[in-house]
Structures are given as structure tokens and as C-alpha cells.
Coordinates of C-alpha atoms in Angstrom, one line a residue:
Chain A
M1216 CA -6.9 -2.5 26.9
D1217 CA -10.1 -0.3 27.8
E1218 CA -10.0 2.8 30.4
K1219 CA -9.6 1.2 33.6
D1220 CA -6.6 -1.1 33.0
L1221 CA -4.8 2.5 31.6
H1222 CA -5.9 3.8 35.1
A1223 CA -4.2 1.4 36.8
I1224 CA -1.1 1.7 34.6
A1225 CA -1.3 5.5 35.0
L1226 CA -2.1 4.9 39.1
F1227 CA 0.7 3.3 39.5
F1228 CA 3.5 4.6 37.8
Y1229 CA 3.1 7.7 39.7
Y1230 CA 3.0 6.6 42.9
A1231 CA 5.9 4.4 42.2
F1232 CA 8.6 7.2 40.9
L1233 CA 6.0 10.5 42.7
N1234 CA 8.3 12.4 39.3
D1235 CA 5.2 13.4 36.8
W1236 CA 7.4 13.5 34.0
M1237 CA 9.3 9.9 34.8
A1238 CA 5.6 8.5 35.3
R1239 CA 4.4 10.4 32.0
L1240 CA 7.8 8.9 29.9
A1241 CA 7.1 5.5 32.0
C1242 CA 3.5 4.9 31.1
L1243 CA 3.7 5.4 27.9
E1244 CA 6.1 2.7 27.2
A1245 CA 4.8 0.2 29.5
V1246 CA 1.0 1.0 27.6
K1247 CA 2.8 0.1 24.3
L1248 CA 4.6 -3.3 26.3
A1249 CA 1.4 -4.1 27.6
E1250 CA -1.2 -4.2 24.6
R1251 CA 1.3 -6.1 22.9
R1252 CA 1.5 -8.6 25.7
V1253 CA -2.9 -8.6 26.0
K1254 CA -3.2 -9.2 22.5
T1255 CA -1.1 -12.6 22.4
A1256 CA -2.1 -13.6 26.1
E1257 CA -5.1 -15.2 27.2
P1258 CA -8.2 -12.5 29.0
S1259 CA -8.4 -14.2 32.2
S1260 CA -4.3 -13.1 32.3
K1261 CA -5.3 -9.4 31.4
E1262 CA -4.4 -8.5 35.1
T1263 CA -1.6 -10.7 35.5
Q1264 CA 0.4 -9.6 32.2
I1265 CA -0.3 -5.7 33.2
A1266 CA 1.0 -5.7 36.7
R1267 CA 4.1 -7.8 35.0
V1268 CA 4.2 -5.4 32.2
C1269 CA 4.1 -2.4 34.7
Y1270 CA 7.0 -4.0 37.4
E1271 CA 9.2 -4.6 34.2
V1272 CA 9.6 -0.5 33.4
F1273 CA 8.8 0.0 37.0
E1274 CA 12.6 -1.5 36.9
I1275 CA 13.9 -0.2 34.4
Y1276 CA 13.3 3.4 35.0
K1277 CA 14.5 3.2 38.6
K1278 CA 18.1 2.3 37.2
K1279 CA 17.4 5.1 34.6
Q1280 CA 16.2 7.3 37.4
R1281 CA 19.3 9.7 38.2
H1282 CA 19.8 9.6 34.5
L1283 CA 16.3 10.7 32.9
S1284 CA 15.4 13.1 35.5
P1285 CA 15.2 17.0 34.6
K1286 CA 16.0 19.1 36.4
D1287 CA 14.1 22.3 35.3
H1288 CA 11.3 20.5 33.8
Q1289 CA 7.5 22.1 34.3
Q1290 CA 4.9 19.7 33.3
A1291 CA 2.1 21.8 31.6
E1292 CA -0.4 20.1 32.6
M1293 CA -1.2 18.4 35.8
I1294 CA -2.0 14.7 34.6
W1295 CA -2.4 13.3 38.2
K1296 CA -4.7 14.9 40.8
S1297 CA -4.7 13.5 44.5
P1298 CA -7.2 13.4 46.6
E1299 CA -7.7 16.8 48.5
E1300 CA -6.2 17.0 52.0
L1301 CA -4.1 13.8 51.8
P1302 CA -0.7 14.5 52.4
L1303 CA 1.9 12.6 50.5
A1304 CA 4.8 12.9 53.1
P1305 CA 4.3 9.2 54.8
W1306 CA 4.1 7.9 51.0
R1307 CA 7.0 9.9 50.1
D1308 CA 8.6 8.0 53.2
L1309 CA 7.9 4.5 51.8
L1310 CA 9.7 5.4 48.9
K1311 CA 12.9 6.5 50.3
K1312 CA 13.0 3.5 52.9
G1313 CA 11.4 0.7 51.4
A1314 CA 12.2 -1.6 48.8
D1315 CA 11.5 -1.6 45.5
E1316 CA 9.4 -4.8 45.2
E1317 CA 7.7 -3.9 48.4
V1318 CA 6.5 -0.3 47.0
A1319 CA 5.6 -2.3 44.2
C1320 CA 3.9 -5.0 45.5
L1321 CA 1.9 -2.5 47.7
I1322 CA 0.4 -0.8 45.1
L1323 CA -0.7 -3.4 43.0
A1324 CA -2.2 -5.0 45.6
H1325 CA -3.6 -2.5 47.4
I1326 CA -3.9 1.4 45.1
V1327 CA -4.1 -0.6 41.8
N1328 CA -6.6 -3.5 43.7
F1329 CA -5.6 -6.0 41.3
S1330 CA -5.7 -9.0 43.1
E1331 CA -3.5 -11.1 44.8
N1332 CA -3.1 -13.9 42.8
S1333 CA -2.5 -11.9 40.0
V1334 CA 0.2 -9.9 41.9
A1335 CA 2.1 -12.5 43.0
E1336 CA 1.9 -14.3 39.6
A1337 CA 3.1 -11.8 37.7
L1338 CA 5.9 -10.9 40.1
G1339 CA 6.5 -14.8 40.6
L1340 CA 6.4 -14.8 44.2
T1341 CA 3.9 -17.2 46.4
V1342 CA 1.0 -15.2 47.6
G1343 CA 2.6 -16.3 50.9
S1344 CA 5.3 -14.3 49.9
L1345 CA 3.4 -11.3 48.6
R1346 CA 1.3 -10.9 51.7
Y1347 CA 5.3 -10.5 54.0
R1348 CA 6.0 -7.9 51.6
L1349 CA 3.0 -6.1 51.3
G1350 CA 2.6 -6.3 55.4
R1351 CA 6.3 -5.0 55.2
A1352 CA 5.7 -1.8 53.6
L1353 CA 2.5 -1.2 55.1
K1354 CA 4.1 -1.2 59.0
L1355 CA 6.8 1.0 57.2
L1356 CA 3.9 3.5 55.2
G1357 CA 2.2 3.4 58.7
A1358 CA 5.7 4.1 60.8
G1359 CA 6.2 7.7 58.9
H1360 CA 2.7 8.6 60.0
L1361 CA 2.7 7.2 63.9
T1362 CA 6.5 9.0 64.1
N1363 CA 5.0 12.1 62.6
F1364 CA 2.1 11.8 64.4
K1365 CA 4.1 11.7 68.0
E1366 CA 6.1 14.9 66.7
T1367 CA 3.5 17.1 66.3
T1368 CA 2.1 15.5 70.0
V1369 CA 4.9 16.2 71.8
Chain B
M1324 CA -5.6 -31.0 66.4
K1325 CA -3.1 -33.3 67.3
N1326 CA -0.3 -31.9 66.4
F1327 CA -1.4 -29.1 67.4
E1328 CA -0.8 -30.9 70.8
V1329 CA 2.3 -32.5 69.8
W1330 CA 3.2 -28.7 69.4
S1331 CA 1.7 -26.4 72.2
K1332 CA 3.0 -28.2 76.2
R1333 CA 0.0 -27.0 77.7
N1334 CA -2.3 -27.9 74.6
R1335 CA -2.6 -24.0 73.8
R1336 CA -1.0 -22.4 70.5
V1337 CA 1.3 -20.2 72.1
I1338 CA 3.0 -17.8 69.7
T1339 CA 6.8 -15.5 70.2
E1340 CA 6.8 -11.6 69.5
F1341 CA 8.3 -11.8 66.3
I1342 CA 6.0 -14.6 64.5
A1343 CA 3.0 -12.4 66.3
S1344 CA 5.1 -9.3 65.0
E1345 CA 5.2 -11.5 61.0
L1346 CA 1.2 -12.4 61.5
V1347 CA 0.1 -8.3 62.0
Y1348 CA -0.5 -8.2 58.4
D1349 CA -3.3 -11.4 58.0
F1350 CA -4.3 -10.0 61.3
V1351 CA -5.8 -7.1 60.1
S1352 CA -7.0 -8.3 57.1
E1353 CA -8.6 -11.0 59.0
R1354 CA -6.9 -14.3 57.2
L1355 CA -5.8 -16.1 60.2
D1356 CA -8.2 -19.1 61.6
H1357 CA -9.7 -18.9 64.7
E1358 CA -7.1 -20.6 66.9
R1359 CA -4.3 -18.4 65.6
R1360 CA -6.6 -15.2 65.7
T1361 CA -6.9 -16.2 69.8
A1362 CA -3.8 -16.4 69.7
M1363 CA -2.5 -13.3 68.3
V1364 CA -4.9 -10.8 70.3
E1365 CA -3.3 -12.2 73.6
A1366 CA -0.2 -11.8 72.1
V1367 CA -0.8 -8.5 71.1
E1368 CA -1.8 -8.0 75.1
K1369 CA 1.1 -10.0 76.2
Y1370 CA 4.1 -7.1 73.6
P1371 CA 2.9 -3.6 73.3
S1372 CA 4.6 -3.4 70.4
L1373 CA 2.6 -5.6 67.9
S1374 CA -0.7 -3.0 68.9
V1375 CA 1.5 0.1 67.2
Q1376 CA 2.5 -2.4 64.8
I1377 CA -1.1 -2.8 64.5
D1378 CA -2.2 0.7 64.3
S1379 CA 1.5 1.3 61.4
V1380 CA -1.0 -1.4 59.2
L1381 CA -4.0 0.1 59.1
F1382 CA -3.0 3.2 58.7
G1383 CA -1.5 2.5 55.8
L1384 CA -4.3 0.6 54.4
E1385 CA -6.3 3.2 55.0
Y1386 CA -4.1 5.7 53.4
T1387 CA -3.9 3.4 50.3
R1388 CA -7.7 3.0 49.8
Q1389 CA -7.3 7.0 49.7
L1390 CA -5.0 7.0 46.9
Q1391 CA -7.0 4.8 44.5
K1392 CA -9.2 8.1 44.5
T1393 CA -6.2 9.9 42.7
E1394 CA -7.8 11.1 39.7
V1395 CA -6.0 11.0 36.2
S1396 CA -7.1 13.5 33.5
K1397 CA -8.7 12.6 30.7
K1398 CA -6.7 13.8 28.1
F1399 CA -3.3 11.9 29.4
L1400 CA -5.9 8.5 29.0
A1401 CA -6.3 9.4 25.5
E1402 CA -2.8 10.2 24.8
L1403 CA -1.9 6.6 26.7
E1404 CA -4.4 4.8 24.2
D1405 CA -3.0 6.5 21.3
S1406 CA 0.4 5.4 21.8
S1407 CA 0.1 2.2 20.5
N1408 CA -1.1 4.1 17.1
Y1409 CA 2.9 4.1 15.3
L1410 CA 1.2 6.9 13.8
K1411 CA -0.9 9.5 15.9
V1412 CA 3.0 8.9 18.1
F1413 CA 4.6 9.9 15.4
R1414 CA 2.7 12.9 14.4
R1415 CA 2.8 13.2 17.9
Q1416 CA 6.3 13.6 18.5
L1417 CA 6.5 15.7 15.0
R1418 CA 4.3 18.5 16.5
I1419 CA 3.3 19.5 13.9
N1420 CA 0.4 22.1 15.1
D1421 CA 3.6 23.7 16.9
W1422 CA 5.6 24.6 13.3
S1423 CA 4.9 28.6 11.6
P1424 CA 1.4 28.0 9.0
A1425 CA 4.1 29.4 6.0
F1426 CA 6.4 26.5 6.6
R1427 CA 3.6 24.3 6.2
V1428 CA 2.7 25.3 3.4
G1429 CA 5.9 25.6 1.7
L1430 CA 6.8 21.8 3.1
E1431 CA 3.2 20.6 1.2
V1432 CA 4.3 22.3 -2.2
F1433 CA 7.6 21.1 -2.0
S1434 CA 6.1 17.7 -1.6
V1435 CA 3.6 18.0 -4.1
I1436 CA 6.0 19.3 -6.7
T1437 CA 8.5 16.5 -6.0
A1438 CA 5.7 13.9 -6.6
V1439 CA 5.0 15.3 -9.7
G1440 CA 8.2 15.3 -11.0
L1441 CA 9.0 11.3 -9.9
I1442 CA 5.6 10.2 -11.5
S1443 CA 6.8 12.5 -15.1
F1444 CA 10.5 10.5 -14.5
F1445 CA 9.0 7.8 -14.1
T1446 CA 6.0 7.5 -16.3
P1447 CA 7.2 5.8 -19.9
W1448 CA 5.8 8.3 -22.0
N1449 CA 6.7 6.8 -25.1
Y1450 CA 3.8 3.9 -24.5
V1451 CA 1.5 6.0 -23.6
I1452 CA 2.2 8.5 -26.9
S1453 CA 2.8 4.8 -28.7
R1454 CA -0.7 3.9 -26.9
L1455 CA -2.3 6.8 -28.0
N1456 CA -1.3 6.7 -31.8
W1457 CA -2.2 3.5 -31.7
D1458 CA -6.1 4.4 -30.9
Q1459 CA -6.0 6.8 -33.7
N1460 CA -5.1 4.4 -36.3
K1461 CA -7.2 1.9 -34.7
N1462 CA -10.2 4.6 -35.6
V1463 CA -9.0 5.1 -39.5
T1464 CA -8.8 1.3 -40.0
I1465 CA -12.2 1.4 -38.7
S1466 CA -13.3 3.9 -41.5
E1467 CA -11.7 2.0 -43.7
I1468 CA -13.2 -1.0 -43.2
A1469 CA -16.7 0.6 -43.9
K1470 CA -15.5 1.5 -47.1
R1471 CA -13.3 -0.7 -48.8
P1472 CA -15.3 -3.8 -49.0
T1473 CA -17.6 -1.9 -52.2
E1474 CA -14.1 -1.2 -53.5
A1475 CA -12.6 -4.6 -53.2
V1476 CA -15.0 -6.5 -54.9
E1477 CA -15.0 -3.7 -58.1
D1478 CA -11.4 -3.9 -57.7
T1479 CA -11.4 -7.7 -58.2
L1480 CA -14.3 -7.4 -60.7
A1481 CA -12.3 -5.1 -62.5
V1482 CA -9.1 -6.1 -62.3
A1483 CA -10.0 -9.9 -63.1
P1484 CA -11.5 -9.4 -66.9
N1485 CA -7.4 -7.2 -67.3
E1486 CA -5.4 -9.4 -65.9
D1487 CA -4.1 -10.9 -68.7
K1488 CA -1.1 -10.0 -68.4
P1489 CA 0.2 -9.7 -64.9
L1490 CA 1.1 -7.1 -63.2
F1491 CA 3.6 -8.4 -60.8
E1492 CA 4.7 -12.2 -60.8
D1493 CA 5.3 -12.1 -56.6
E1494 CA 1.6 -10.7 -56.6
K1495 CA 0.6 -13.8 -58.6
T1496 CA 2.4 -16.7 -57.0
V1497 CA 0.0 -14.8 -53.7
V1498 CA -3.1 -15.6 -55.1
A1499 CA -2.0 -18.6 -55.8
A1500 CA -1.1 -19.5 -52.4
D1501 CA -4.5 -18.5 -51.2
S1502 CA -6.0 -20.3 -53.7
A1503 CA -3.9 -23.4 -51.9
K1504 CA -5.2 -22.5 -48.8
K1505 CA -8.5 -23.6 -49.3
P1506 CA -8.3 -26.8 -50.9
K1507 CA -12.3 -27.8 -49.8
D1508 CA -13.2 -24.8 -51.4
E1509 CA -11.5 -27.1 -55.3
E1510 CA -13.4 -30.0 -53.8
S1511 CA -17.4 -29.0 -53.9
P1512 CA -18.6 -27.6 -57.5
K1513 CA -20.5 -24.8 -56.5
Q1514 CA -18.0 -23.5 -54.5
S1515 CA -15.2 -23.7 -56.6
Q1516 CA -13.4 -20.8 -58.0
P1517 CA -10.9 -20.8 -60.5
T1518 CA -7.6 -20.7 -60.1
P1519 CA -5.0 -18.1 -61.2
T1520 CA -4.4 -19.3 -64.3
Q1521 CA -8.1 -20.5 -64.8
T1522 CA -8.8 -17.1 -64.7
V1523 CA -6.6 -15.8 -66.6
A1524 CA -7.5 -18.4 -69.8
A1525 CA -11.1 -17.8 -69.2
S1526 CA -10.8 -13.7 -69.3
A1527 CA -9.1 -14.3 -72.3
E1528 CA -11.5 -16.2 -73.8
V1529 CA -14.4 -14.4 -73.3
A1530 CA -14.2 -10.8 -72.9
P1531 CA -11.1 -10.1 -75.0
S1532 CA -12.9 -6.8 -76.8
A1533 CA -13.4 -5.3 -73.5
V1534 CA -9.7 -5.3 -72.5
P1535 CA -8.3 -1.9 -73.8
P1536 CA -5.0 -3.4 -76.4
V1537 CA -2.7 -5.4 -74.0
P1538 CA -0.3 -7.2 -75.3
P1539 CA -1.2 -10.7 -75.4
V1540 CA -0.2 -13.0 -73.1
S1541 CA 3.6 -15.0 -73.5
P1542 CA 3.0 -19.0 -73.3
P1543 CA 5.8 -19.9 -71.2
K1544 CA 4.9 -16.8 -68.4
T1545 CA 1.4 -18.6 -68.0
E1546 CA 3.4 -22.1 -68.1
T1547 CA 5.7 -20.7 -64.9
T1548 CA 2.8 -19.4 -63.6
T1549 CA 0.8 -22.5 -63.7
A1550 CA 3.7 -24.1 -62.3
E1551 CA 4.3 -22.1 -59.8
A1552 CA 1.0 -22.2 -58.6
T1553 CA 0.5 -26.4 -58.9
N1554 CA 3.6 -26.4 -57.2
A1555 CA 2.2 -23.7 -54.7
S1556 CA -0.9 -26.5 -54.6
K1557 CA 0.7 -29.3 -54.3
T1558 CA 2.7 -28.2 -50.6
E1559 CA -0.6 -26.4 -49.6
K1560 CA 1.7 -24.5 -47.3
P1561 CA -0.6 -22.2 -45.5
A1562 CA -0.9 -18.7 -46.5
P1563 CA 1.3 -16.6 -43.5
A1564 CA -1.2 -15.1 -41.3
T1565 CA -0.2 -11.6 -42.4
T1566 CA -1.6 -7.6 -42.0
G1567 CA -1.2 -5.9 -45.6
F1568 CA -0.1 -2.1 -46.1
I1569 CA -1.2 0.9 -47.9
Y1570 CA 0.4 3.9 -48.1
R1571 CA -1.6 7.4 -48.2
G1572 CA -0.5 10.2 -48.8
K1573 CA -1.6 14.3 -50.4
I1574 CA 0.6 16.5 -51.4
K1575 CA -0.5 20.3 -52.7
V1576 CA 0.7 22.1 -55.9
S1577 CA 0.4 25.3 -57.5
N1578 CA -0.7 24.1 -61.1
I1579 CA -2.2 21.2 -61.0
E1580 CA -3.2 21.3 -64.7
A1581 CA 0.4 20.8 -65.8
T1582 CA 1.5 18.7 -62.8
S1583 CA -0.8 16.0 -62.2
P1584 CA 0.1 14.5 -65.5
K1585 CA 3.8 14.9 -64.9
I1586 CA 3.2 13.0 -62.1
K1587 CA 0.9 9.9 -63.6
D1588 CA 3.8 9.8 -66.2
R1589 CA 6.7 9.3 -63.6
I1590 CA 4.5 7.2 -61.5
E1591 CA 4.3 5.1 -65.0
E1592 CA 7.7 5.4 -65.6
L1593 CA 8.7 4.3 -61.5
G1594 CA 7.0 1.4 -62.5
G1595 CA 3.5 1.9 -61.1
R1596 CA 0.3 0.6 -62.3
K1597 CA -3.4 1.4 -61.0
A1598 CA -5.1 -0.2 -58.6
G1599 CA -8.4 -0.3 -58.5
E1600 CA -10.9 0.8 -60.6
V1601 CA -9.9 4.8 -62.0
E1602 CA -7.1 5.8 -64.1
L1603 CA -4.4 6.9 -62.8
G1604 CA -4.9 11.4 -61.8
W1605 CA -9.1 10.7 -62.1
Q1606 CA -10.3 13.6 -61.4
K1607 CA -12.2 14.6 -58.1
G1608 CA -13.5 17.4 -56.7
E1609 CA -10.9 20.0 -57.8
G1610 CA -8.5 17.4 -57.6
N1611 CA -6.4 14.4 -58.9
Y1612 CA -6.4 10.9 -57.2
F1613 CA -4.1 8.5 -57.9
H1614 CA -4.9 4.6 -56.7
F1615 CA -1.6 2.3 -57.7
T1616 CA 1.2 0.0 -57.6
M1617 CA 4.5 -0.1 -58.0
P1618 CA 7.5 -1.6 -56.4
E1619 CA 9.0 -0.7 -53.3
K1620 CA 12.2 0.5 -54.9
S1621 CA 10.9 3.2 -56.3
Y1622 CA 9.3 4.8 -53.2
P1623 CA 11.8 7.0 -53.0
E1624 CA 12.1 8.5 -55.4
L1625 CA 8.7 9.0 -56.1
I1626 CA 8.8 10.9 -52.5
K1627 CA 11.3 12.7 -54.0
L1628 CA 9.4 14.1 -57.0
L1629 CA 6.3 14.9 -54.8
E1630 CA 8.4 16.8 -52.7
D1631 CA 9.9 18.9 -55.6
Y1632 CA 6.1 19.0 -57.0
S1633 CA 4.9 20.6 -53.3
G1634 CA 8.0 22.4 -52.4
K1635 CA 7.7 21.1 -48.8
K1636 CA 8.0 17.3 -46.9
V1637 CA 5.6 15.2 -48.0
N1638 CA 3.4 12.7 -44.5
I1639 CA 2.8 9.5 -46.3
S1640 CA 1.1 7.6 -43.3
K1641 CA 1.1 3.2 -44.0
D1642 CA -2.1 2.1 -42.5
K1643 CA -3.8 -1.7 -42.5
H1644 CA -5.4 -2.3 -44.5
Q1645 CA -7.2 -6.2 -46.0
R1646 CA -4.8 -6.8 -48.7
V1647 CA -1.5 -8.6 -48.7
M1648 CA 1.0 -7.1 -51.3
P1649 CA 3.7 -9.5 -52.6
D1650 CA 7.1 -8.6 -50.8
G1651 CA 8.9 -5.8 -53.1
I1652 CA 5.1 -4.3 -53.9
I1653 CA 3.6 -1.2 -52.2
R1654 CA 0.2 0.4 -52.5
L1655 CA -0.4 4.0 -53.0
I1656 CA -2.8 6.4 -52.4
L1657 CA -2.2 10.0 -53.6
E1658 CA -4.5 12.6 -53.5
V1659 CA -3.1 15.7 -55.4
E1660 CA -4.7 19.0 -54.8
P1661 CA -4.2 22.6 -56.0
V1662 CA -3.2 25.5 -53.6
K1663 CA -6.1 27.8 -52.4
D1664 CA -3.7 30.5 -53.4
A1665 CA -3.2 29.3 -56.2
Q1666 CA -6.2 28.6 -57.5
S1667 CA -7.8 32.2 -56.0
S1668 CA -5.3 34.1 -58.2
P1669 CA -6.3 34.9 -61.5

């Protein structure tokens, strides 16, 4: 696995949880798992394997989330650095309101930038189903922004 | 197009607000065919809520495009890369760098001591020591081989004329067996060697004067020996491939002039006979040299005698030797030397 793959995994878990500590743990586990899967799989399906591993680990940590989150944990260093002046409020809204699978699809397809075919195959969906989920997630993401925009303008 | 005509009454592809709402993402990402796209444009004009959805999707796409620029620290990426290496993960979880130096040094010392202790405990020391001793014996044997041939030849030459009377019956049997071992040599006239009986007879005839007064060989004994030799040649059993031994010892005595003859007498009383060219108690430097054979059963008495004279425990080494002695007979080389203190005193 090269740096690009590691970067993709790191991005996925950061935006899946928006929690540095959780994202770090999930990343470490996902990389170990992905390393094994990628070794045995064909090179062409590398993206699919990584996407599948990310989604599996995401589901596991989503279930553990309440038990794992430490209250007083402080990250020693900043691992992820979002673009400056980009508010994360819309994304937080999406994480609250959106379905986990829709969020995962959106991250993989539009933030990590994997191809739709790879993501659909990894998640066991048709491309049409994937687009439907992406549409819903994007509407939800934009809706929060527009609501905030309206509130501020009024 | 025909199918389309079936679906539409006016030959136009009309879509409802619900369908248009589901097609917003495909419309924005420009994945619709021309007619559907036209229909969507009409639907957007007709239903204002669709334009809001389109704005949301466009915002979402732009927002995610910005999120792609998120940076991840190089250190964390390196950590992720190392996470598949179990040794590095183990070290990282141990946090060895956070330990105090004193604790680390103590742990290292303890580990080294434990390792040394385990190695010394499980090492087969007996085997190692025996190997070392074997090497020493081997060295001694090598030096003896360089020395022995001349002595062995002289031994044979010297003993052969004197052996009108066998020293030990067993010893003769062994020599006969040796001759029986080489039947081919006997067939060739040039290389043939006389059998022990022939040797004894020849020596008795040729050089009787050279031999000091020795009692004559009794006929029955010769016959017995001949019979034994004949039996040995008949059976032609191969001699066992054995290695002989020689006992070597050295003692120091205070009054060598008086002690050495006593030792010689005692050796003869115990059944000892000189072996080799020189007489028992031969003067060698300041000391005396005893090269002899004797019955093995008398060996403890000899040791006791030597300990009495030397006043301390005698070290006798048993070395490998090319000459094989008969059962019950041993060959010894004993050197008796004067004690220096006693010698220096008036």
C-alpha cells in the first residue's frame, strides 16, 4: 500500500467520525486489514478492497462508538488539517441526520475520490443504488447549508 | 423512440416531481440523456422545489471538493505504514523511549545475566571437557607416533633373539593371530615371515651365545605354542581391530640410589619383565627409566609401592599405543626422578 492509499483511509475515517481519537484507532485497524486483503487480491481491485475494508471497519467502530469515545482525551498533535475557512458544521449535520451507508458512500465517492464502480462493488450495490445514495447525501449536506444561509440572511 | 411514444400521449417525455427529484443528482452530474435532460429542465421550471434541491447538490459537490484538500500529517501516515509491522507496533505500544534510563539499563543487565545463566545451565559441560581432553590426548599420541617407529623396530630386533622363552603365553597367541591375519604374505617366498614357532626355533639355533643365560625352552611348551599357532592359522579368524594402550607415569623420590633398585626388584617380583631395549632401571639423566610389561592384576600393588616411595599420589596416564597387548598384560613406562631439594642437600 502506498501513501495515496493510506491518505485515502485516513480521510475516510476522519470524515466518518469527525473524532481524531476514533479515526486514529480505526485507521490503524483498517490499514492492517487492508494490507492483508490487498496482498491476496488482484492489483486492479485494490481500490475496491480498500473501500470494502473501510466500510467494514466503519461499521464496527460505529457500533463501538459510544463505548470507545474517551471524554477527557486530548490529541497530542493535529493529524488532520481541514482547508482553512471551511466550516465543518454542514458535515456535522450530515453525520447527525444522514444514514451511515449514505455518508460512507459520499466519503468514498466524493472525498476519497474512488470510482463509482469500485465503491458500488465494495459495498455490494448497483451503480444506480449508489447514485441514489449519493444524491440523498448531497441534498442533505446542501440542505443544512441552505438552512443556515437562510437563517443568517433573515 | 417507439416505446417512448407508447409512454407519452403527446409524444413528449413528461416526468413527475417525484421522478425529477430522484434525477437531480444525475441531472447535476450530467449523466442524463438529451431528452431526459430537456424534461428535467421543464420540470425544474414547473416545480420550484427542484431548483432548491439542485442548489443543495451543487453545494454538496463543491463542499466535498473542498474537503478533498484535507491534509494528513506525514508522521501519522508513517505510523500507518509501520502498523503492519508487528515488531514496530509492539515497540510503539511498549513505549520504550518513555522508560527511565535506569530502568532500561537494569532490564538490559538482567536480560544479559539471564541469557548467560541459561546458556551455562544448558551447555553439556562434560561433553565439552571430554572433547578438550580428547584433543590433548590426540596431541600426545601424535608426538608418540613420531617417536615410536624406531623404538618399535629396535624392540622387535632386540626381543626377537631373546624370545627363546615367551614372556607371556597370551602375548604369543596374539602374534600368531597376527601372522594368521596375513595368509597371502606366507604364500610369497620373498615376503614370507617366519611363524612364531619358526622364529623361536631359528633364534635358538642361530644366536644362542648372544642371549644371556636363559633357561632353555621346554619342548612341550613349544608344541603347545605350535598347536595354538596352527589352530590360529586354520581358523584364520581376523584379528580384532583394536588399539593398544600404554601406561605412563613419573615419580620423584628422595633417595634415588637406594630406591630405584628396590623398585626394580619389586617390579620383577610382581611379574614384570623389561620391554624394549634397555634394562629395567636404566639410567636416564639423573633418574631411572623402567619400560616393562606386567600382569594387570599386579597393577594396584605397583601403584601402592610407588605411592609409598614418592610419598604422594602417583599420576599414571593411559595413552593409546600402536602395540596391542594380550588380555591381562599391560605395558608401562615409569620414570623415577630425584627430588631436587633432596638432591641439593648435602
